[in-house]
Short mmCIF file of C-alpha atoms in Angstrom, two decimals:
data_model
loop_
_atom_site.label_atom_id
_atom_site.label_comp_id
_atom_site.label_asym_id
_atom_site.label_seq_id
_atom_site.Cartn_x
_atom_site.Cartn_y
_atom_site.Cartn_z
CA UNK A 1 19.17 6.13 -9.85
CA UNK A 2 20.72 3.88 -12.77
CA UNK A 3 19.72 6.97 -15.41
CA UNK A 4 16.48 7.15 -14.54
CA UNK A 5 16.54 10.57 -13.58
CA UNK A 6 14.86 14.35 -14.01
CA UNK A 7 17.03 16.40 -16.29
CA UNK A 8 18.39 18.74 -14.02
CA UNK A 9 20.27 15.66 -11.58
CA UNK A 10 21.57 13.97 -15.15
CA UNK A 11 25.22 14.79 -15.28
CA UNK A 12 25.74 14.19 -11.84
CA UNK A 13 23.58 10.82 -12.29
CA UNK A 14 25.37 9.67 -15.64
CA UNK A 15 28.52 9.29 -13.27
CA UNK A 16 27.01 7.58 -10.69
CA UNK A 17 25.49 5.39 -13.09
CA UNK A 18 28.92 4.41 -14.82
CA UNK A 19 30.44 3.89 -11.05
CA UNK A 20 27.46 1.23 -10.26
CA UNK A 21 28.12 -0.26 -13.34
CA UNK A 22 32.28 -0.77 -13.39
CA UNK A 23 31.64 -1.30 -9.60
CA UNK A 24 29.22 -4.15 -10.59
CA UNK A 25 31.07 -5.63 -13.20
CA UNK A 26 34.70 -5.26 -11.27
CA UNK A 27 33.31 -7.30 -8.46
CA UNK A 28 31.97 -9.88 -10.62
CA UNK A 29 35.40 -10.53 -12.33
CA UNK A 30 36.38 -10.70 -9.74
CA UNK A 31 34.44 -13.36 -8.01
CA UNK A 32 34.43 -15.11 -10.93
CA UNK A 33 38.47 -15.36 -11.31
CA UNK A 34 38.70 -16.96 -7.41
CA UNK A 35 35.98 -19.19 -8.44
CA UNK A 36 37.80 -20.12 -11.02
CA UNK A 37 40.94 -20.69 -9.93
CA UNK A 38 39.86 -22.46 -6.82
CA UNK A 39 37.78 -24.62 -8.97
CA UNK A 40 40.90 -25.66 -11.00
CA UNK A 41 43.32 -25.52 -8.29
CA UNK A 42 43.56 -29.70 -7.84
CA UNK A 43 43.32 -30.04 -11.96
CA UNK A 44 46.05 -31.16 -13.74
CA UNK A 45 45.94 -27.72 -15.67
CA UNK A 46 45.34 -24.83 -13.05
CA UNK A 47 44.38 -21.47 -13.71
CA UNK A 48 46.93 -18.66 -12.46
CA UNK A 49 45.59 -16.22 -10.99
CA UNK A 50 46.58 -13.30 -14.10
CA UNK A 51 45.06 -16.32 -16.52
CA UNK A 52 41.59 -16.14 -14.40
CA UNK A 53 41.68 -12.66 -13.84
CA UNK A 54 42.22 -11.52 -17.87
CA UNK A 55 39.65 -14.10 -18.62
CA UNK A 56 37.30 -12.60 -16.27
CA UNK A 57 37.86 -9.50 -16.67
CA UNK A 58 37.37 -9.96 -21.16
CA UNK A 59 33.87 -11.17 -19.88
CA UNK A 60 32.89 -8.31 -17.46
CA UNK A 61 34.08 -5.40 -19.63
CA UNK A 62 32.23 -6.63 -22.11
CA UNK A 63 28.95 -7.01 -19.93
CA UNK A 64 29.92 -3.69 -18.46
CA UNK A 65 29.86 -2.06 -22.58
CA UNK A 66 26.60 -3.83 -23.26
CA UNK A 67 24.64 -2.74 -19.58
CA UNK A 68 23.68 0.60 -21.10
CA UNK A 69 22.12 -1.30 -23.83
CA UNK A 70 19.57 -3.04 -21.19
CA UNK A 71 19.37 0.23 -19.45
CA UNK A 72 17.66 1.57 -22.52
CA UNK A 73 15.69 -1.45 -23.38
CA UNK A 74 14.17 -1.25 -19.47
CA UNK A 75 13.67 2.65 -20.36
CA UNK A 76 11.75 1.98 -23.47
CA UNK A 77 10.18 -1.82 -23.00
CA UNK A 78 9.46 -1.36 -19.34
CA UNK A 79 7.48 -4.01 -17.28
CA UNK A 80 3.95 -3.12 -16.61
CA UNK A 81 0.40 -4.53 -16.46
CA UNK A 82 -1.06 -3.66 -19.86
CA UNK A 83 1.91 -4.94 -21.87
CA UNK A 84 3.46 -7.54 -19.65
CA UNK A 85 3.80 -10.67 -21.93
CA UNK A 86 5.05 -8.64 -24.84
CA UNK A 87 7.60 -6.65 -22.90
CA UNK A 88 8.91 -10.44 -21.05
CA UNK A 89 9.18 -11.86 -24.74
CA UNK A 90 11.39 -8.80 -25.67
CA UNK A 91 13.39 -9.12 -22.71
CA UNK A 92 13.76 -12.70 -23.06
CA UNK A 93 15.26 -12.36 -26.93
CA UNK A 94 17.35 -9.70 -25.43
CA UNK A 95 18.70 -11.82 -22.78
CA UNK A 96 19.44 -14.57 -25.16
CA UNK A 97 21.02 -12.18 -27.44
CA UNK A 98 23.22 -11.02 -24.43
CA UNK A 99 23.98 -14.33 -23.54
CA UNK A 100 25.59 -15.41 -26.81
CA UNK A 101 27.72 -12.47 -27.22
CA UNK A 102 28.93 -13.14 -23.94
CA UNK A 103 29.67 -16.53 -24.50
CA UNK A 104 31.27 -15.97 -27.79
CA UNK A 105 33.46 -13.27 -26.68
CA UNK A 106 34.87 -15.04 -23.80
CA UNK A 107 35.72 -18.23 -26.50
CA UNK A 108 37.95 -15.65 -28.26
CA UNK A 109 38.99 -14.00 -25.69
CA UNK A 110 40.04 -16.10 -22.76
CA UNK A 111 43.25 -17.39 -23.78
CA UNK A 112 43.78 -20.84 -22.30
CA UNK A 113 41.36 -22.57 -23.97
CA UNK A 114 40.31 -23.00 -27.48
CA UNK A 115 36.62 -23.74 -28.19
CA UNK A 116 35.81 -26.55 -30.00
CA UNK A 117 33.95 -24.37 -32.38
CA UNK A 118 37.42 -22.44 -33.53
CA UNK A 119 39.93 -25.52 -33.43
CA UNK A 120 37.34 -27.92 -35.64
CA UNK A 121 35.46 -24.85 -37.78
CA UNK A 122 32.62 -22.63 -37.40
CA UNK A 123 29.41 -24.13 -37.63
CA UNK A 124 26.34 -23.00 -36.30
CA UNK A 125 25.49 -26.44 -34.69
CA UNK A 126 29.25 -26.07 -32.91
CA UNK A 127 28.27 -22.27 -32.30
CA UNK A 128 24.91 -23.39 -30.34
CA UNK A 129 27.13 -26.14 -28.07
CA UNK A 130 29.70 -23.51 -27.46
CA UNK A 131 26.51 -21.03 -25.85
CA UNK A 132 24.34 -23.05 -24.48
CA UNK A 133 27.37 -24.43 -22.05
CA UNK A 134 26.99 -20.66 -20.34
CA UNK A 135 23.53 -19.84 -21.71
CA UNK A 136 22.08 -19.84 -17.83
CA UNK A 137 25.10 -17.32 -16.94
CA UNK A 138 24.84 -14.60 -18.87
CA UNK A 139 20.56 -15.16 -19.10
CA UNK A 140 20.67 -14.51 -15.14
CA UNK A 141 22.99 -11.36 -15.53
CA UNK A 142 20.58 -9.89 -17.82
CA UNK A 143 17.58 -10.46 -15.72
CA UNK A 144 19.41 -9.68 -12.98
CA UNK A 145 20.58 -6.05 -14.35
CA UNK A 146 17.12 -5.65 -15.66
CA UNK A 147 15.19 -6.44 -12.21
CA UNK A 148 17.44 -4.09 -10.43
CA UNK A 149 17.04 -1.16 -13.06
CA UNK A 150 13.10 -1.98 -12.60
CA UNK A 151 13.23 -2.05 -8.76
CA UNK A 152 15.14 1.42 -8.98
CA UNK A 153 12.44 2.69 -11.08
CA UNK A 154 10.14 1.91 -8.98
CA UNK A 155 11.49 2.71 -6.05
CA UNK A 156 11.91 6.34 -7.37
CA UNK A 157 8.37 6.30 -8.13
CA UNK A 158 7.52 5.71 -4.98
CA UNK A 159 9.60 7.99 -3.21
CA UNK A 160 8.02 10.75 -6.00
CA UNK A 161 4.81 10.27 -4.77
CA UNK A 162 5.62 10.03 -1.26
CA UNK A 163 6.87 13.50 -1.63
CA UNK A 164 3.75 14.81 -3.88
CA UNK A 165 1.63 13.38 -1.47
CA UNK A 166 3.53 15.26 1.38
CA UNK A 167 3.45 18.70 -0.59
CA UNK A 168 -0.19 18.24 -1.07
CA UNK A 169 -0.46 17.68 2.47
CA UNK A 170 1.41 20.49 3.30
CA UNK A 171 -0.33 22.56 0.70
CA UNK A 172 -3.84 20.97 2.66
CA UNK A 173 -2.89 22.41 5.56
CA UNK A 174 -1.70 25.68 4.63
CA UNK A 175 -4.59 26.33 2.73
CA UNK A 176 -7.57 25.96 6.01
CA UNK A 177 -4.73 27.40 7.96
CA UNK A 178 -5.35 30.51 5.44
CA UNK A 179 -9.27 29.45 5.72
CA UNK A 180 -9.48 29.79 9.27
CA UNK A 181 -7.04 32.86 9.54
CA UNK A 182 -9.28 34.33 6.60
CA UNK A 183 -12.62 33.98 8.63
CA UNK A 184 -10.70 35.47 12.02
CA UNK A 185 -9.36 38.69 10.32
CA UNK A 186 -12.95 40.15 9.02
CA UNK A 187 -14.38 39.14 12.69
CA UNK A 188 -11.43 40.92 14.15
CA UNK A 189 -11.77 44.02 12.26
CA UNK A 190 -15.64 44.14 12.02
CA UNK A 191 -15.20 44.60 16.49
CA UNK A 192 -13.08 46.74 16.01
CA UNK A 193 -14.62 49.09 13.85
CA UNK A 194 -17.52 48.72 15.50
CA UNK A 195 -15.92 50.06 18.95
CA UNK A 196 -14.29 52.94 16.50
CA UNK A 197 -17.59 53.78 15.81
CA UNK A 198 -19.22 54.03 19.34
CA UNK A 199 -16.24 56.38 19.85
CA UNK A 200 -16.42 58.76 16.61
CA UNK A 201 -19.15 61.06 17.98
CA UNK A 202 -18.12 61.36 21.92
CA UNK A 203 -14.52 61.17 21.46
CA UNK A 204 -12.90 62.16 18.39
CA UNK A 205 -9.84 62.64 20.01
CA UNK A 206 -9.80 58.51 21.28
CA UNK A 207 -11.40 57.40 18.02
CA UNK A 208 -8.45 58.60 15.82
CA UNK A 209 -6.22 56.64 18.39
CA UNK A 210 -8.47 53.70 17.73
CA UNK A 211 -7.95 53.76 14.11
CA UNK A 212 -4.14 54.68 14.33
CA UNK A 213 -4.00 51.37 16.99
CA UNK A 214 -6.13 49.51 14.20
CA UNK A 215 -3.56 50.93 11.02
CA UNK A 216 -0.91 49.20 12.84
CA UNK A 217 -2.68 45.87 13.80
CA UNK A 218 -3.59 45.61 10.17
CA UNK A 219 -0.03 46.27 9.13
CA UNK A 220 1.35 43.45 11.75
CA UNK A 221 -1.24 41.11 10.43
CA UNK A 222 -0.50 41.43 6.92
CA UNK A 223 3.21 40.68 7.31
CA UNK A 224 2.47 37.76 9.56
CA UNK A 225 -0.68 36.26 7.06
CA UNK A 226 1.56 33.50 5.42
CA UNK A 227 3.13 32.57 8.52
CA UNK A 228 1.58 29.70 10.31
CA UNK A 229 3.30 30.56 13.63
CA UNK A 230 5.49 33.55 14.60
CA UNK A 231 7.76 34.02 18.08
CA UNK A 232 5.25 35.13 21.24
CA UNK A 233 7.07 38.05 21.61
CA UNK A 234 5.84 39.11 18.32
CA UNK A 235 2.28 37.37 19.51
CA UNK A 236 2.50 39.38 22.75
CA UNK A 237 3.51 43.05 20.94
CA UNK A 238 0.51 42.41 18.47
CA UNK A 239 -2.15 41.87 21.83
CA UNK A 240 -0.60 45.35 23.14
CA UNK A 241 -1.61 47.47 20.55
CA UNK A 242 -5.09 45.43 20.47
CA UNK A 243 -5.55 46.58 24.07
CA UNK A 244 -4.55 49.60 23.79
CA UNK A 245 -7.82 50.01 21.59
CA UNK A 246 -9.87 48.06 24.11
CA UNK A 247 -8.67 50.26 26.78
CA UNK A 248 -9.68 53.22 24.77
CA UNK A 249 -13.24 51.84 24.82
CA UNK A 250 -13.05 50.77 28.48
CA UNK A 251 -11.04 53.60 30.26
CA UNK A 252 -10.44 52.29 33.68
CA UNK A 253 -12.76 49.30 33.81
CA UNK A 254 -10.55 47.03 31.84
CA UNK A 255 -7.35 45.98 33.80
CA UNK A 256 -4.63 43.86 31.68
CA UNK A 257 -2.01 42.23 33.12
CA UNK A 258 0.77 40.37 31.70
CA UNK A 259 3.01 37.30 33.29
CA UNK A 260 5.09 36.03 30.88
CA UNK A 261 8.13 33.99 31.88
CA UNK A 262 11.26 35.51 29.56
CA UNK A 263 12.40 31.81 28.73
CA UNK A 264 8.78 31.34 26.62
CA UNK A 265 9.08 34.85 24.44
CA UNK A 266 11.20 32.74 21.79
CA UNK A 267 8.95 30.37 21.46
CA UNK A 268 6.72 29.91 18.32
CA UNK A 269 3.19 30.29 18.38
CA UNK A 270 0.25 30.26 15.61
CA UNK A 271 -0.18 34.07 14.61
CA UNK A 272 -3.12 35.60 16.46
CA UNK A 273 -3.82 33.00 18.81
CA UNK A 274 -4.12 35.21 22.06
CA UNK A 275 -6.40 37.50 20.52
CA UNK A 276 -9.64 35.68 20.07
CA UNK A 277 -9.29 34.73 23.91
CA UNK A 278 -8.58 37.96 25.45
CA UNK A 279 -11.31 39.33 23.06
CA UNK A 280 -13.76 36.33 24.61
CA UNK A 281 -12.62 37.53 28.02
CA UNK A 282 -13.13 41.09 27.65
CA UNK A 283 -16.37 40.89 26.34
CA UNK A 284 -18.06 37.82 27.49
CA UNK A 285 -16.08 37.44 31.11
CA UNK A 286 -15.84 41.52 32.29
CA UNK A 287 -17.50 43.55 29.64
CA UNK A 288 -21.12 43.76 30.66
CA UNK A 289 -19.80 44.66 34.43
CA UNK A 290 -20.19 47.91 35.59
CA UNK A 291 -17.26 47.96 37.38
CA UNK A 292 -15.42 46.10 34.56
CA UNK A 293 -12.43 43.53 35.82
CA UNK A 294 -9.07 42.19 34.92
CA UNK A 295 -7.54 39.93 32.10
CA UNK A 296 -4.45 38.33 33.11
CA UNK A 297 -2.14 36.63 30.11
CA UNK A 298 -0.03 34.23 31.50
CA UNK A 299 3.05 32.05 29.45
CA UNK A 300 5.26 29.59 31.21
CA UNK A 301 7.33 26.48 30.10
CA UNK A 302 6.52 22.85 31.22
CA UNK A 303 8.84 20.47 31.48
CA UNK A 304 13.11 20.77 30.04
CA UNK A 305 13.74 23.47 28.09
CA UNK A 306 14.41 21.17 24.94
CA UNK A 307 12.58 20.71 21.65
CA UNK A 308 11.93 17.39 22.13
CA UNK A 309 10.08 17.60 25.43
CA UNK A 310 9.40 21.38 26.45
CA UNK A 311 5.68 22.35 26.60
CA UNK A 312 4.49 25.99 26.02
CA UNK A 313 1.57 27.03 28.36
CA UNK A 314 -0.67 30.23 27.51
CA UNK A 315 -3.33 30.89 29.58
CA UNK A 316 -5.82 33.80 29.63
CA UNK A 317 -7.60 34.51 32.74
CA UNK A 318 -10.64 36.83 33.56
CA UNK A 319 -12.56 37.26 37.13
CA UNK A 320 -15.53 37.68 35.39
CA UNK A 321 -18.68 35.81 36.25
CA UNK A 322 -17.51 32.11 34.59
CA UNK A 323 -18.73 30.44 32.13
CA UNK A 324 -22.62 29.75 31.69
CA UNK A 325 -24.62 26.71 33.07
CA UNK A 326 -25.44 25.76 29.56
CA UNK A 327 -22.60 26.61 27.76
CA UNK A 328 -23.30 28.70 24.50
CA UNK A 329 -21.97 27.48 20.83
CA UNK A 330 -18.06 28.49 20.18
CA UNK A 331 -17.80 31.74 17.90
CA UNK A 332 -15.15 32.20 15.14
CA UNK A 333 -12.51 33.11 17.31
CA UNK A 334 -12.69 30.14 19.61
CA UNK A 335 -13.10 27.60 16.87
CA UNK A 336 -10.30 29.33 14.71
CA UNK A 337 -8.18 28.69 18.14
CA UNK A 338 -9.49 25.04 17.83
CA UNK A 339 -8.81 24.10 14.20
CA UNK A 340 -5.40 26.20 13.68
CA UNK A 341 -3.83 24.02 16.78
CA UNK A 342 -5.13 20.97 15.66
CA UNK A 343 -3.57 21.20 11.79
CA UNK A 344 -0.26 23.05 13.08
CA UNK A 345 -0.07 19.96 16.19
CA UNK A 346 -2.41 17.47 15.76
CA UNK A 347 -2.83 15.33 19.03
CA UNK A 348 0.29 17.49 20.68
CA UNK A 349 -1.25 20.53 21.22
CA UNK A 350 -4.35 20.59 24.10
CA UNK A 351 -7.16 23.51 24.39
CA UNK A 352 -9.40 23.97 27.11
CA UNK A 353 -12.31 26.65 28.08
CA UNK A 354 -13.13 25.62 31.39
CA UNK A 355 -14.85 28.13 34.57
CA UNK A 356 -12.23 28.87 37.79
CA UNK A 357 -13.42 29.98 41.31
CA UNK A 358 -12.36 33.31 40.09
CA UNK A 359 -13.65 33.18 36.30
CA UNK A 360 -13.01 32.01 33.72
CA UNK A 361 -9.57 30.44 32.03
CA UNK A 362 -8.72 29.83 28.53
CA UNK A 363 -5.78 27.76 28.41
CA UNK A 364 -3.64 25.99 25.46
CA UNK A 365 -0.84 24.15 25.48
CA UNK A 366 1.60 23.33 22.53
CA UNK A 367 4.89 21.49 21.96
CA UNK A 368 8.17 24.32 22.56
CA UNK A 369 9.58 25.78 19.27
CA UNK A 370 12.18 28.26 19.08
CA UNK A 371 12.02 30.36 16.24
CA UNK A 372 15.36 31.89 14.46
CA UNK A 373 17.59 34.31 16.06
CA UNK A 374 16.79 38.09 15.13
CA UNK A 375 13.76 36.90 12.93
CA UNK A 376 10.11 38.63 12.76
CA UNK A 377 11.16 41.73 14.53
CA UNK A 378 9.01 44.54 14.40
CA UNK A 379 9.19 48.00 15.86
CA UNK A 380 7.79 48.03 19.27
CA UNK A 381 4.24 49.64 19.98
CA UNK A 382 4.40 52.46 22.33
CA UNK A 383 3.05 51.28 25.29
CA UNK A 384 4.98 48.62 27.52
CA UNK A 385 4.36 45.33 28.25
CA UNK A 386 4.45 44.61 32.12
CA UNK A 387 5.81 41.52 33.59
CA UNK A 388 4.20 40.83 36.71
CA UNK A 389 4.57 37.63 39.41
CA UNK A 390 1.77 35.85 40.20
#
């Protein structure tokens, strides 16, 4: 604003600059004519109003030629702590300065009446009464133009580093997002290859499936790593082709069902979010059974279907044994869960672990965002995803 701008906004600012300015000006002729010729209107001699407005308008041009001379002075002689009293003094010559052009111009200028310093002969004692009878007018224009250039200035400054501060913030985020996705991704594949390896030996055949299953995984997770939340279709297509790898390791003790309600598949969730908890419920809820058990993934809508109110609910459900009477410290899955919804949602987004008559549910809740039409589409995995009712 008022020139003080980066380089790339300067033409564009130059014009709005010179539009503030003849805007400023115009409206102070302006005012300045009506004053005048309401002020003389029960003289002997009024002012007309084309009298008052050429005399006005000789004094504002001229203040309007001379503002981008205190636009440079507040550029170069700003205002600040270290060097306040010598930048005032400066200011305050300059204003005088200012003022006695002013004043001067407007006695040659103005056309109805002559100064006394023209009709009886320049002197500079008849120069100084001629000023100082509109000294106080053109000092408060000055200070005036000068406090508003410095408010500007400062205002911009402020608005910079309310902007750095929220790109660092942003940046803040983004980066333990990346922390936390960082620390889930080794855990991930470590399981994984650990299940590849029980398999190697007694089942080639399931072990290469295992490792095609993992190829992909790695491939969806790589494409989705600087993403802080994709659609839950995407979510949902990533969990298949994990399960298909737990199922490989299971056979038929590990039953997955899916109950997804179609409004919710749009909505945007943070990137491998259902994973750690269907992981925690195969292997802490149903994988030390004998006869194994079910997982049940569950994602429904609460409340209007709007952005401003709609609530996304996933749950993840095992009939395992429940949770533990003294409840065991949260691995890196469950606390990446944890910390990624509290920096993506902060107080809006809720995550419980808590033991059912039937087991155990995982449950998180988030506010509704739909992501882009046609974006983050992947091929589909093989298998299908089943929809079932509760």
């Amino acid at each position: 604003m008022l020139g003080i701008t980066t380089t790339a906004n300067r033409p564009v600012d130059r014009y709005r600059t010179a539009g503030l300015i003849a805007a400023f000006w115009t409206l102070e002729a302006l005012y300045s004519a009506a004053q005048v010729v309401y002020r003389t209107s029960w003289s002997e001699k009024p002012w007309a109003w084309s009298e008052a407005l050429r005399s006005e308008f000789c004094y504002a041009w001229l203040g309007a030629c001379l503002t981008p001379a205190i636009l440079w002075l507040a550029r170069r002689y700003p205002i600040d702590r270290r060097q306040g009293l010598g930048r005032v003094a400066i200011h305050l010559g300059a204003a005088t300065v200012f003022a006695t052009v002013m004043k001067l111009q407007w006695d040659v200028t103005n056309g109805k009446i002559t100064p006394y310093w023209i009709s009886k002969g320049v002197s500079l004692e008849r120069l100084m009464q001629s000023v100082v009878q509109a000294y106080d007018l053109g000092f408060v224009l000055y200070w005036g133009i000068l406090l508003a250039i410095l408010a500007a200035v400062f205002y911009g400054r402020y608005q910079q580093s309310r902007l750095e501060s929220a790109q660092l913030q942003t940046e803040l985020v983004q980066a333990q997002l990346q922390a936390l996705r960082a620390q889930l991704d080794p855990h991930f594949l470590f399981n994984t290859l650990h299940g590849v390896s029980e398999l190697v030996h007694s089942d080639p055949v399931a072990a290469e499936r295992m490792i095609a299953g993992l190829s992909e995984l790695l491939r969806r997770s790589l494409d989705t790593a600087a993403l802080p939340a994709v659609p839950l279709r995407e979510e949902l297509a990533f969990l298949e082709i994990f399960l298909d790898i737990e199922r490989t390791r299971f056979e038929d003790r590990l039953d997955v069902r899916f109950d997804i309600a179609p409004e919710t598949e749009d909505a945007l969730v943070p990137g491998m979010i259902l994973q750690p908890l269907v992981e925690n419920a195969i292997r802490h809820g149903i994988g030390g059974r004998i006869g194994g058990g079910a997982v049940t993934v569950r994602a429904r809508m609460s409340g209007a279907l709007t952005e401003a109110t709609a609530t996304v609910v996933l749950t993840v459900l095992d009939d395992g044994d429940g949770l533990p009477a003294r409840a065991p410290r949260e691995g890196i899955g469950l606390r990446s869960v944890r910390g990624r919804l509290e920096r993506l949602h902060g107080a809006e987004s809720r995550f419980t672990l808590e033991a059912t008559p039937h087991g155990t549910e995982a449950r998180i809740e988030i506010p509704y965002r739909q992501s882009p039409p046609g974006a983050f589409r992947h091929p589909e995995p093989e298998r299908v995803i089943a929809h079932v009712s509760d």
